[in-house]
mmCIF file of C-alpha atoms and ligand atoms in Angstrom:
data_model
loop_
_atom_site.group_PDB
_atom_site.id
_atom_site.type_symbol
_atom_site.label_atom_id
_atom_site.label_comp_id
_atom_site.label_asym_id
_atom_site.label_seq_id
_atom_site.Cartn_x
_atom_site.Cartn_y
_atom_site.Cartn_z
ATOM 1 C CA MET A 1 12.559 11.700 -13.255
ATOM 2 C CA ARG A 2 14.484 12.380 -10.060
ATOM 3 C CA LEU A 3 12.202 10.629 -7.604
ATOM 4 C CA MET A 4 12.613 10.667 -4.003
ATOM 5 C CA VAL A 5 10.129 7.704 -2.723
ATOM 6 C CA THR A 6 9.444 7.171 1.154
ATOM 7 C CA GLY A 7 8.750 3.920 2.365
ATOM 8 C CA GLY A 8 10.565 2.362 -0.761
ATOM 9 C CA ALA A 9 11.383 -0.956 0.812
ATOM 10 C CA GLY A 10 7.475 -1.937 1.795
ATOM 11 C CA PHE A 11 5.104 -3.580 -0.456
ATOM 12 C CA ILE A 12 4.134 -0.854 -2.684
ATOM 13 C CA GLY A 13 6.572 1.315 -2.676
ATOM 14 C CA SER A 14 9.301 -1.144 -3.635
ATOM 15 C CA ALA A 15 6.927 -1.980 -6.539
ATOM 16 C CA VAL A 16 7.464 1.616 -7.604
ATOM 17 C CA VAL A 17 11.109 1.752 -6.955
ATOM 18 C CA ARG A 18 11.892 -1.262 -9.242
ATOM 19 C CA GLN A 19 9.364 0.048 -11.969
ATOM 20 C CA ALA A 20 10.920 3.583 -11.885
ATOM 21 C CA ILE A 21 14.555 2.205 -12.108
ATOM 22 C CA ALA A 22 13.209 -0.057 -15.038
ATOM 23 C CA ASP A 23 11.754 3.045 -16.393
ATOM 24 C CA GLY A 24 15.088 4.713 -16.360
ATOM 25 C CA ASP A 25 14.407 7.091 -13.321
ATOM 26 C CA GLU A 26 16.917 8.250 -11.039
ATOM 27 C CA VAL A 27 15.525 7.134 -7.594
ATOM 28 C CA LEU A 28 16.074 7.912 -3.925
ATOM 29 C CA ASN A 29 14.514 5.395 -1.595
ATOM 30 C CA VAL A 30 13.815 6.915 2.027
ATOM 31 C CA ASP A 31 12.709 4.144 4.570
ATOM 32 C CA LYS A 32 13.127 3.510 8.253
ATOM 33 C CA LEU A 33 13.331 -0.186 7.842
ATOM 34 C CA THR A 34 10.381 -0.871 10.170
ATOM 35 C CA TYR A 35 9.386 -4.625 10.854
ATOM 36 C CA ALA A 36 7.232 -4.442 7.412
ATOM 37 C CA ALA A 37 10.169 -3.275 5.324
ATOM 38 C CA SER A 38 12.322 -5.972 3.805
ATOM 39 C CA LEU A 39 15.537 -5.017 1.460
ATOM 40 C CA ASP A 40 14.880 -8.214 -0.264
ATOM 41 C CA ASN A 41 12.168 -6.217 -1.946
ATOM 42 C CA ILE A 42 14.637 -4.088 -3.930
ATOM 43 C CA ALA A 43 17.813 -6.557 -4.106
ATOM 44 C CA GLU A 44 17.116 -6.438 -7.969
ATOM 45 C CA VAL A 45 17.757 -2.705 -8.336
ATOM 46 C CA ALA A 46 20.236 -2.205 -5.249
ATOM 47 C CA ASP A 47 23.559 -2.154 -7.568
ATOM 48 C CA ASN A 48 22.003 -0.035 -10.298
ATOM 49 C CA PRO A 49 23.792 3.395 -10.269
ATOM 50 C CA ARG A 50 20.487 5.184 -10.464
ATOM 51 C CA TYR A 51 19.396 3.495 -7.280
ATOM 52 C CA HIS A 52 20.210 5.300 -3.757
ATOM 53 C CA PHE A 53 19.209 4.409 -0.665
ATOM 54 C CA ALA A 54 18.957 6.391 2.846
ATOM 55 C CA GLN A 55 17.850 4.718 5.952
ATOM 56 C CA LYS A 56 16.057 7.689 7.870
ATOM 57 C CA ASP A 57 12.767 8.387 9.614
ATOM 58 C CA ILE A 58 10.129 10.520 7.698
ATOM 59 C CA CYS A 59 9.434 12.142 11.110
ATOM 60 C CA ASP A 60 13.301 13.509 11.168
ATOM 61 C CA LEU A 61 12.723 16.814 9.673
ATOM 62 C CA PRO A 62 16.390 17.950 9.119
ATOM 63 C CA ALA A 63 17.213 14.871 7.468
ATOM 64 C CA MET A 64 14.337 14.956 5.022
ATOM 65 C CA ASN A 65 15.501 18.890 4.749
ATOM 66 C CA ASP A 66 19.048 17.526 3.713
ATOM 67 C CA LEU A 67 17.841 14.742 1.354
ATOM 68 C CA MET A 68 15.657 17.044 -0.616
ATOM 69 C CA ALA A 69 18.346 19.704 -0.816
ATOM 70 C CA ASP A 70 21.164 17.022 -1.830
ATOM 71 C CA PHE A 71 19.045 14.717 -4.086
ATOM 72 C CA LYS A 72 17.084 17.864 -5.648
ATOM 73 C CA PRO A 73 13.902 15.618 -6.741
ATOM 74 C CA ASP A 74 11.412 16.331 -9.273
ATOM 75 C CA SER A 75 8.936 14.492 -7.426
ATOM 76 C CA VAL A 76 8.753 13.233 -3.753
ATOM 77 C CA MET A 77 6.288 10.415 -3.326
ATOM 78 C CA ASN A 78 5.237 9.537 -0.127
ATOM 79 C CA LEU A 79 4.596 5.969 0.841
ATOM 80 C CA ALA A 80 6.008 5.631 4.162
ATOM 81 C CA ALA A 81 3.229 4.804 6.668
ATOM 82 C CA GLU A 82 2.156 2.503 9.435
ATOM 83 C CA THR A 83 -0.320 0.239 7.232
ATOM 84 C CA HIS A 84 -2.159 -2.667 9.056
ATOM 85 C CA VAL A 85 -5.481 -1.577 10.429
ATOM 86 C CA ASP A 86 -5.436 -4.500 13.253
ATOM 87 C CA ARG A 87 -2.000 -3.106 14.482
ATOM 88 C CA SER A 88 -3.601 0.394 14.625
ATOM 89 C CA ILE A 89 -6.087 -0.648 16.924
ATOM 90 C CA ASP A 90 -3.547 -2.534 19.373
ATOM 91 C CA GLY A 91 -1.143 0.454 19.315
ATOM 92 C CA PRO A 92 -2.487 3.649 17.725
ATOM 93 C CA GLY A 93 0.656 5.677 18.810
ATOM 94 C CA ALA A 94 3.266 4.525 15.817
ATOM 95 C CA PHE A 95 0.379 5.428 13.744
ATOM 96 C CA ILE A 96 -0.138 9.045 14.730
ATOM 97 C CA GLN A 97 3.767 9.318 15.003
ATOM 98 C CA THR A 98 4.670 8.117 11.389
ATOM 99 C CA ASN A 99 1.380 8.949 9.492
ATOM 100 C CA ILE A 100 0.799 12.431 10.632
ATOM 101 C CA ILE A 101 3.832 13.635 12.179
ATOM 102 C CA GLY A 102 6.055 12.014 9.515
ATOM 103 C CA ALA A 103 3.661 13.224 6.876
ATOM 104 C CA TYR A 104 3.824 17.079 8.360
ATOM 105 C CA ALA A 105 7.817 16.747 8.200
ATOM 106 C CA LEU A 106 7.701 15.904 4.595
ATOM 107 C CA LEU A 107 5.293 18.671 3.850
ATOM 108 C CA GLU A 108 7.462 21.044 5.597
ATOM 109 C CA ALA A 109 10.752 20.024 4.039
ATOM 110 C CA ALA A 110 9.041 19.888 0.685
ATOM 111 C CA ARG A 111 8.033 23.583 1.334
ATOM 112 C CA ALA A 112 11.483 24.619 2.406
ATOM 113 C CA TYR A 113 12.891 22.731 -0.666
ATOM 114 C CA ALA A 114 10.443 24.662 -3.314
ATOM 115 C CA GLU A 115 10.821 28.074 -1.523
ATOM 116 C CA SER A 116 14.704 28.082 -1.756
ATOM 117 C CA GLY A 117 14.404 27.833 -5.522
ATOM 118 C CA ALA A 118 15.993 24.732 -5.886
ATOM 119 C CA ALA A 119 13.263 22.712 -7.007
ATOM 120 C CA PRO A 120 12.129 22.322 -10.611
ATOM 121 C CA LYS A 121 9.419 24.338 -11.928
ATOM 122 C CA ASN A 122 7.465 21.289 -12.232
ATOM 123 C CA PHE A 123 8.060 19.866 -8.645
ATOM 124 C CA ARG A 124 5.280 17.872 -7.171
ATOM 125 C CA PHE A 125 4.907 16.453 -4.000
ATOM 126 C CA HIS A 126 2.764 13.221 -4.263
ATOM 127 C CA HIS A 127 0.995 11.999 -0.897
ATOM 128 C CA ILE A 128 -0.473 8.366 -1.310
ATOM 129 C CA SER A 129 -3.689 7.773 0.585
ATOM 130 C CA THR A 130 -6.307 4.796 0.809
ATOM 131 C CA ASP A 131 -9.830 4.608 0.108
ATOM 132 C CA GLU A 132 -10.353 3.737 3.802
ATOM 133 C CA VAL A 133 -10.533 7.478 4.711
ATOM 134 C CA PHE A 134 -13.962 7.613 3.229
ATOM 135 C CA GLY A 135 -15.571 5.212 5.554
ATOM 136 C CA SER A 136 -17.813 2.634 5.065
ATOM 137 C CA LEU A 137 -20.332 2.107 2.054
ATOM 138 C CA GLY A 138 -23.863 0.209 2.014
ATOM 139 C CA PRO A 139 -24.571 -2.374 -0.833
ATOM 140 C CA THR A 140 -24.590 0.250 -3.731
ATOM 141 C CA GLY A 141 -22.300 3.482 -4.499
ATOM 142 C CA GLU A 142 -18.859 4.525 -4.970
ATOM 143 C CA PHE A 143 -16.157 6.478 -3.512
ATOM 144 C CA THR A 144 -15.259 9.513 -5.724
ATOM 145 C CA GLU A 145 -12.956 12.194 -5.404
ATOM 146 C CA SER A 146 -15.393 14.010 -3.675
ATOM 147 C CA SER A 147 -16.958 11.436 -1.270
ATOM 148 C CA PRO A 148 -16.763 13.209 2.438
ATOM 149 C CA TYR A 149 -14.028 11.716 4.958
ATOM 150 C CA GLN A 150 -15.518 9.556 7.688
ATOM 151 C CA PRO A 151 -12.754 7.361 9.102
ATOM 152 C CA ASN A 152 -13.353 4.901 11.260
ATOM 153 C CA SER A 153 -10.058 3.113 12.299
ATOM 154 C CA PRO A 154 -6.911 4.454 13.945
ATOM 155 C CA TYR A 155 -5.305 3.739 10.724
ATOM 156 C CA SER A 156 -7.806 5.323 8.433
ATOM 157 C CA ALA A 157 -8.344 8.346 10.739
ATOM 158 C CA ALA A 158 -4.432 8.937 10.760
ATOM 159 C CA LYS A 159 -4.367 8.718 6.840
ATOM 160 C CA ALA A 160 -6.874 11.104 6.571
ATOM 161 C CA SER A 161 -5.261 13.594 9.199
ATOM 162 C CA SER A 162 -2.455 13.799 6.878
ATOM 163 C CA ASP A 163 -4.254 14.055 3.607
ATOM 164 C CA MET A 164 -6.193 17.350 5.050
ATOM 165 C CA LEU A 165 -2.242 18.463 5.912
ATOM 166 C CA ALA A 166 -1.366 17.949 2.133
ATOM 167 C CA ARG A 167 -4.597 19.807 1.251
ATOM 168 C CA ALA A 168 -3.569 22.483 3.615
ATOM 169 C CA TRP A 169 0.005 22.719 2.688
ATOM 170 C CA ARG A 170 -1.378 23.293 -1.022
ATOM 171 C CA GLU A 171 -3.765 25.986 -0.160
ATOM 172 C CA THR A 172 -2.237 27.751 2.478
ATOM 173 C CA PHE A 173 1.360 27.564 1.275
ATOM 174 C CA GLY A 174 0.911 26.852 -2.337
ATOM 175 C CA LEU A 175 2.590 23.555 -2.260
ATOM 176 C CA PRO A 176 2.374 21.353 -5.288
ATOM 177 C CA VAL A 177 0.547 18.764 -3.955
ATOM 178 C CA VAL A 178 -1.204 15.796 -5.905
ATOM 179 C CA VAL A 179 -3.145 12.853 -3.803
ATOM 180 C CA THR A 180 -4.084 9.638 -4.622
ATOM 181 C CA ASN A 181 -6.589 7.267 -3.035
ATOM 182 C CA CYS A 182 -6.075 3.822 -3.607
ATOM 183 C CA SER A 183 -8.235 0.542 -2.982
ATOM 184 C CA ASN A 184 -6.390 -2.436 -1.294
ATOM 185 C CA ASN A 185 -3.307 -3.741 -2.970
ATOM 186 C CA TYR A 186 -2.354 -7.246 -3.651
ATOM 187 C CA GLY A 187 0.687 -8.970 -5.661
ATOM 188 C CA PRO A 188 4.334 -10.056 -4.927
ATOM 189 C CA TYR A 189 6.365 -8.794 -1.784
ATOM 190 C CA GLN A 190 3.168 -8.036 0.705
ATOM 191 C CA PHE A 191 3.847 -8.536 4.174
ATOM 192 C CA PRO A 192 2.515 -11.880 5.774
ATOM 193 C CA GLU A 193 0.345 -10.461 7.971
ATOM 194 C CA LYS A 194 -2.216 -8.750 5.491
ATOM 195 C CA LEU A 195 -5.350 -10.971 4.109
ATOM 196 C CA ILE A 196 -3.858 -12.394 1.024
ATOM 197 C CA PRO A 197 -0.554 -13.683 2.228
ATOM 198 C CA VAL A 198 -1.868 -15.156 5.519
ATOM 199 C CA VAL A 199 -4.408 -16.978 3.601
ATOM 200 C CA ILE A 200 -1.811 -18.271 1.120
ATOM 201 C CA ILE A 201 0.709 -19.307 3.662
ATOM 202 C CA ALA A 202 -1.902 -20.914 5.983
ATOM 203 C CA ALA A 203 -3.373 -22.626 2.949
ATOM 204 C CA LEU A 204 0.066 -24.159 2.012
ATOM 205 C CA GLU A 205 0.938 -25.131 5.409
ATOM 206 C CA GLY A 206 -2.154 -26.867 6.118
ATOM 207 C CA ARG A 207 -3.455 -24.535 8.859
ATOM 208 C CA GLU A 208 -6.824 -22.970 9.564
ATOM 209 C CA ILE A 209 -7.502 -19.836 6.998
ATOM 210 C CA PRO A 210 -9.008 -17.344 9.861
ATOM 211 C CA ILE A 211 -11.734 -14.907 7.995
ATOM 212 C CA TYR A 212 -12.996 -12.164 10.289
ATOM 213 C CA GLY A 213 -16.899 -12.291 10.934
ATOM 214 C CA LYS A 214 -19.196 -13.786 8.207
ATOM 215 C CA GLY A 215 -16.349 -12.929 5.641
ATOM 216 C CA ASP A 216 -19.052 -10.701 4.030
ATOM 217 C CA ASN A 217 -16.898 -7.548 3.957
ATOM 218 C CA ILE A 218 -16.039 -6.249 0.657
ATOM 219 C CA ARG A 219 -13.244 -4.564 -0.900
ATOM 220 C CA ASP A 220 -11.884 -3.469 -4.136
ATOM 221 C CA TRP A 221 -8.746 -5.299 -5.169
ATOM 222 C CA LEU A 222 -5.874 -3.542 -7.117
ATOM 223 C CA TYR A 223 -2.926 -5.244 -8.534
ATOM 224 C CA VAL A 224 0.304 -3.459 -7.155
ATOM 225 C CA GLY A 225 1.980 -3.321 -10.478
ATOM 226 C CA ASP A 226 -0.816 -1.380 -11.881
ATOM 227 C CA HIS A 227 -0.938 0.664 -9.043
ATOM 228 C CA ALA A 228 2.820 1.472 -9.351
ATOM 229 C CA ASP A 229 2.139 2.514 -12.869
ATOM 230 C CA ALA A 230 -0.488 4.730 -12.028
ATOM 231 C CA LEU A 231 1.519 6.198 -9.317
ATOM 232 C CA LEU A 232 4.438 7.096 -11.843
ATOM 233 C CA LEU A 233 2.231 8.210 -14.065
ATOM 234 C CA VAL A 234 0.504 11.067 -11.516
ATOM 235 C CA ALA A 235 4.182 11.817 -10.123
ATOM 236 C CA ARG A 236 4.812 13.018 -13.705
ATOM 237 C CA GLU A 237 1.821 14.154 -15.033
ATOM 238 C CA GLY A 238 -0.836 14.686 -12.245
ATOM 239 C CA LYS A 239 -2.094 18.340 -11.839
ATOM 240 C CA PRO A 240 -1.181 19.640 -8.630
ATOM 241 C CA GLY A 241 -4.466 20.498 -6.558
ATOM 242 C CA GLU A 242 -6.109 17.551 -7.729
ATOM 243 C CA THR A 243 -6.679 13.933 -6.102
ATOM 244 C CA TYR A 244 -7.178 10.957 -8.268
ATOM 245 C CA ASN A 245 -8.558 7.615 -7.020
ATOM 246 C CA VAL A 246 -7.152 4.448 -8.177
ATOM 247 C CA GLY A 247 -8.855 1.337 -7.966
ATOM 248 C CA GLY A 248 -9.100 -2.229 -9.531
ATOM 249 C CA ARG A 249 -12.674 -2.442 -10.626
ATOM 250 C CA ALA A 250 -12.820 -5.567 -8.900
ATOM 251 C CA GLU A 251 -15.256 -5.779 -5.887
ATOM 252 C CA ARG A 252 -15.063 -8.886 -3.898
ATOM 253 C CA SER A 253 -16.347 -10.218 -0.476
ATOM 254 C CA ASN A 254 -13.520 -11.336 1.791
ATOM 255 C CA LEU A 255 -15.045 -15.049 1.629
ATOM 256 C CA GLU A 256 -14.976 -15.116 -2.399
ATOM 257 C CA LEU A 257 -11.608 -13.754 -2.210
ATOM 258 C CA VAL A 258 -10.281 -16.552 0.027
ATOM 259 C CA LYS A 259 -12.513 -19.371 -1.703
ATOM 260 C CA MET A 260 -10.866 -18.061 -5.102
ATOM 261 C CA ILE A 261 -7.095 -18.407 -3.559
ATOM 262 C CA CYS A 262 -8.256 -21.848 -2.406
ATOM 263 C CA GLN A 263 -9.275 -22.824 -5.921
ATOM 264 C CA ILE A 264 -5.953 -21.712 -7.499
ATOM 265 C CA LEU A 265 -4.158 -23.476 -4.779
ATOM 266 C CA ASP A 266 -5.925 -26.994 -5.408
ATOM 267 C CA GLU A 267 -5.145 -26.247 -9.312
ATOM 268 C CA GLU A 268 -1.470 -25.326 -8.830
ATOM 269 C CA LEU A 269 -0.791 -28.025 -5.982
ATOM 270 C CA SER A 270 -2.848 -30.936 -7.393
ATOM 271 C CA ASP A 271 -1.219 -33.569 -5.164
ATOM 272 C CA SER A 272 -1.344 -31.381 -1.685
ATOM 273 C CA PRO A 273 -2.851 -33.342 1.243
ATOM 274 C CA HIS A 274 -4.531 -30.047 1.996
ATOM 275 C CA LYS A 275 -7.140 -30.358 -1.087
ATOM 276 C CA PRO A 276 -9.570 -28.953 -0.875
ATOM 277 C CA HIS A 277 -8.075 -25.661 0.696
ATOM 278 C CA GLU A 278 -11.668 -24.447 1.269
ATOM 279 C CA GLY A 279 -12.048 -27.075 4.276
ATOM 280 C CA LEU A 280 -9.374 -24.869 6.134
ATOM 281 C CA ILE A 281 -11.597 -21.795 6.308
ATOM 282 C CA LYS A 282 -12.467 -20.607 10.026
ATOM 283 C CA PHE A 283 -14.363 -17.944 10.728
ATOM 284 C CA VAL A 284 -13.041 -16.428 13.723
ATOM 285 C CA ALA A 285 -13.894 -12.901 16.133
ATOM 286 C CA ASP A 286 -14.526 -10.248 13.784
ATOM 287 C CA ARG A 287 -12.228 -6.774 13.850
ATOM 288 C CA PRO A 288 -14.021 -4.177 16.092
ATOM 289 C CA GLY A 289 -15.327 -1.200 13.876
ATOM 290 C CA HIS A 290 -14.595 -3.441 10.471
ATOM 291 C CA ASP A 291 -15.983 -1.227 7.464
ATOM 292 C CA GLN A 292 -18.516 -3.270 5.462
ATOM 293 C CA ARG A 293 -17.839 -2.037 2.039
ATOM 294 C CA TYR A 294 -15.421 -0.049 -0.235
ATOM 295 C CA ALA A 295 -15.531 0.459 -3.683
ATOM 296 C CA ILE A 296 -13.641 2.843 -5.649
ATOM 297 C CA ASN A 297 -14.564 5.056 -9.000
ATOM 298 C CA CYS A 298 -11.506 5.673 -10.680
ATOM 299 C CA ASP A 299 -13.228 7.509 -13.820
ATOM 300 C CA LYS A 300 -11.184 10.575 -13.341
ATOM 301 C CA ILE A 301 -7.588 9.166 -13.409
ATOM 302 C CA GLU A 302 -8.566 7.163 -16.281
ATOM 303 C CA ARG A 303 -10.421 10.076 -18.281
ATOM 304 C CA GLU A 304 -7.731 12.929 -17.424
ATOM 305 C CA LEU A 305 -4.271 10.776 -17.369
ATOM 306 C CA GLY A 306 -5.406 7.594 -19.531
ATOM 307 C CA TRP A 307 -4.480 5.205 -16.672
ATOM 308 C CA SER A 308 -7.007 2.182 -15.885
ATOM 309 C CA PRO A 309 -6.040 -1.462 -14.070
ATOM 310 C CA ALA A 310 -4.186 -3.827 -16.839
ATOM 311 C CA GLN A 311 -4.734 -6.820 -14.672
ATOM 312 C CA THR A 312 -7.991 -8.621 -13.986
ATOM 313 C CA ILE A 313 -8.183 -10.093 -10.560
ATOM 314 C CA ASP A 314 -8.460 -13.645 -11.891
ATOM 315 C CA GLU A 315 -4.655 -13.333 -13.485
ATOM 316 C CA GLY A 316 -3.012 -10.831 -10.974
ATOM 317 C CA MET A 317 -4.165 -13.512 -8.134
ATOM 318 C CA ARG A 318 -3.007 -16.290 -9.920
ATOM 319 C CA LEU A 319 0.431 -14.529 -10.660
ATOM 320 C CA THR A 320 0.782 -13.663 -6.839
ATOM 321 C CA VAL A 321 -0.402 -17.108 -5.450
ATOM 322 C CA LYS A 322 2.229 -18.699 -7.928
ATOM 323 C CA TRP A 323 4.999 -15.918 -6.498
ATOM 324 C CA TYR A 324 4.104 -17.063 -2.859
ATOM 325 C CA LEU A 325 4.438 -20.489 -4.023
ATOM 326 C CA GLU A 326 7.907 -19.858 -5.748
ATOM 327 C CA ASN A 327 9.472 -17.382 -3.269
ATOM 328 C CA LYS A 328 9.142 -19.263 0.003
ATOM 329 C CA GLN A 329 12.606 -18.078 0.957
ATOM 330 C CA TRP A 330 11.230 -14.339 1.101
ATOM 331 C CA TRP A 331 8.516 -15.042 3.546
ATOM 332 C CA ASP A 332 10.792 -17.601 5.378
ATOM 333 C CA ALA A 333 12.947 -14.986 5.911
ATOM 334 C CA ILE A 334 10.524 -12.625 7.438
ATOM 335 C CA ARG A 335 9.555 -15.640 9.907
ATOM 336 C CA ASN A 336 13.216 -16.243 10.673
ATOM 337 C CA ARG A 337 13.430 -12.525 12.029
ATOM 338 C CA GLY A 338 10.851 -13.798 14.629
ATOM 339 C CA PHE A 339 7.761 -12.605 13.076
ATOM 340 C CA ASP A 340 4.880 -15.140 14.017
ATOM 341 C CA VAL A 341 2.619 -15.474 10.557
ATOM 342 C CA THR A 342 -0.149 -17.134 12.790
ATOM 343 C CA ALA A 343 -0.648 -14.493 15.654
ATOM 344 C CA ARG A 344 -4.028 -12.604 15.250
ATOM 345 C CA GLN A 345 -4.137 -8.799 15.893
ATOM 346 C CA GLY A 346 -6.553 -6.375 16.653
ATOM 347 C CA LEU A 347 -8.954 -7.590 19.202
ATOM 348 C CA GLY A 348 -8.170 -4.269 20.648
ATOM 349 C CA LYS A 349 -5.777 -5.005 23.620
ATOM 350 C CA LYS A 350 -4.280 -2.007 25.299
ATOM 351 C CA GLY A 351 -1.630 -0.573 23.239
HETATM 352 P P1 NAD B 401 4.381 -1.212 3.907
HETATM 353 O O1 NAD B 401 3.535 -1.335 5.223
HETATM 354 O O2 NAD B 401 4.434 -2.612 3.414
HETATM 355 O O3 NAD B 401 5.268 -0.441 3.770
HETATM 356 C C1 NAD B 401 5.312 0.506 4.737
HETATM 357 C C2 NAD B 401 7.054 1.166 4.603
HETATM 358 O O4 NAD B 401 7.118 2.280 5.133
HETATM 359 C C3 NAD B 401 8.123 0.209 5.190
HETATM 360 O O5 NAD B 401 9.308 -0.049 4.059
HETATM 361 C C4 NAD B 401 8.554 0.727 6.571
HETATM 362 O O6 NAD B 401 9.679 0.647 6.589
HETATM 363 C C5 NAD B 401 8.375 2.367 6.063
HETATM 364 N N1 NAD B 401 8.036 3.247 6.880
HETATM 365 C C6 NAD B 401 7.437 3.114 8.233
HETATM 366 N N2 NAD B 401 7.277 4.200 9.028
HETATM 367 C C7 NAD B 401 8.551 5.128 8.552
HETATM 368 C C8 NAD B 401 9.273 6.131 9.062
HETATM 369 N N3 NAD B 401 8.694 6.644 10.131
HETATM 370 N N4 NAD B 401 9.824 6.503 8.391
HETATM 371 C C9 NAD B 401 10.397 6.055 6.783
HETATM 372 N N5 NAD B 401 10.132 4.842 6.772
HETATM 373 C C10 NAD B 401 8.953 4.391 7.219
HETATM 374 O O7 NAD B 401 3.074 -0.463 3.387
HETATM 375 P P2 NAD B 401 2.596 -0.701 1.862
HETATM 376 O O8 NAD B 401 0.963 -1.688 1.767
HETATM 377 O O9 NAD B 401 3.350 -0.869 0.792
HETATM 378 O O10 NAD B 401 1.467 0.825 1.659
HETATM 379 C C11 NAD B 401 2.194 2.056 1.264
HETATM 380 C C12 NAD B 401 1.163 3.520 1.273
HETATM 381 O O11 NAD B 401 0.250 2.986 0.689
HETATM 382 C C13 NAD B 401 1.019 3.504 2.712
HETATM 383 O O12 NAD B 401 0.832 5.101 2.560
HETATM 384 C C14 NAD B 401 -0.605 2.972 2.811
HETATM 385 O O13 NAD B 401 -1.281 3.887 3.940
HETATM 386 C C15 NAD B 401 -1.072 3.111 1.300
HETATM 387 N N6 NAD B 401 -2.062 2.099 0.949
HETATM 388 C C16 NAD B 401 -1.734 1.328 0.726
HETATM 389 C C17 NAD B 401 -2.695 0.272 0.610
HETATM 390 C C18 NAD B 401 -2.446 -1.108 0.376
HETATM 391 O O14 NAD B 401 -3.414 -2.095 0.198
HETATM 392 N N7 NAD B 401 -1.549 -1.948 1.127
HETATM 393 C C19 NAD B 401 -4.012 0.763 0.243
HETATM 394 C C20 NAD B 401 -4.083 1.818 0.194
HETATM 395 C C21 NAD B 401 -3.155 2.619 0.711
#
């Protein structure tokens, strides 16, 4: 497959790029290299002759036109986005720009490419979205592919908007669009402003581990390698016009999750002066508009494409914790760029 991935220097995108190269695909990674990107994430494939990189903004329509016309992808997978909910509260503008205008530019470029006759017959435009577009659940129930959209944060509203654009480009222009909506990912190379790396690094350094509100918000957790497998399967075999939910079948409250990480750290670092790491937990002000619960029903992708999550949360979380322990140079390099891993964001200062 000739695969054009946007956002391939980020967390999930780089997992897709590494996996696609391992599978023998030809990959073009298009990434603007925002603060959330790291070329270290794709260092292992950088010299592979099947790997190509273009530092471009997906909002740049002429550049997207040129890249598609030159690379002639079988699939375009859009993972480029502003992704941190807290940042979307402090400054929604970048989210509107990349997540909506950027998606629009890619859809238009894909339409021009498809209409030029240069695209292969099985061309797909694959847009990656989130379960957050469905809003918040009570104690029971799960999101299915037909759940109504009820986004609550600027981040999820911008993602929902791009899903609607993808839908419209399919219905109006016949673009072969597939959309996937996934739950919270975890694993190696996640930028250290997201919950899991924040917790691991704070605990390692003996700092307070911040938990928003009472820690009773529930998320479904999906191992990033499983997600990359699902995305590559959908890019190859997903049916145009369909959406697929991708989940880890691993619901945990934030407090349960943090305690689990602390337990793993206690075991992996048996002579740490910060043991028991759970003692570092500190409840802090909640995120405004914090969704209470997400749960994903991923029966459709299992039934129709034969994908299900391979990693249990116990195994996946241990792999993840060990990766951060063994790859301090990766997160130190981010810190050395001036990123403050202890900064609290998302309390609603004007942006
Ligand atoms: P990330 O923040 O780690 O990486 C995003 C990447 O996109 C970065 O490499 C960044 O440089 C690039 N990018 C941002 N703006 C760009 C632009 N204008 N042009 C080109 N590149 C740009 O994100 P992630 O966590 O890997 O998420 C990838 C996708 O998956 C996003 O669309 C996100 O909404 C979706 N998603 C993520 C999760 C999760 O748990 N991480 C859950 C559901 C959905």
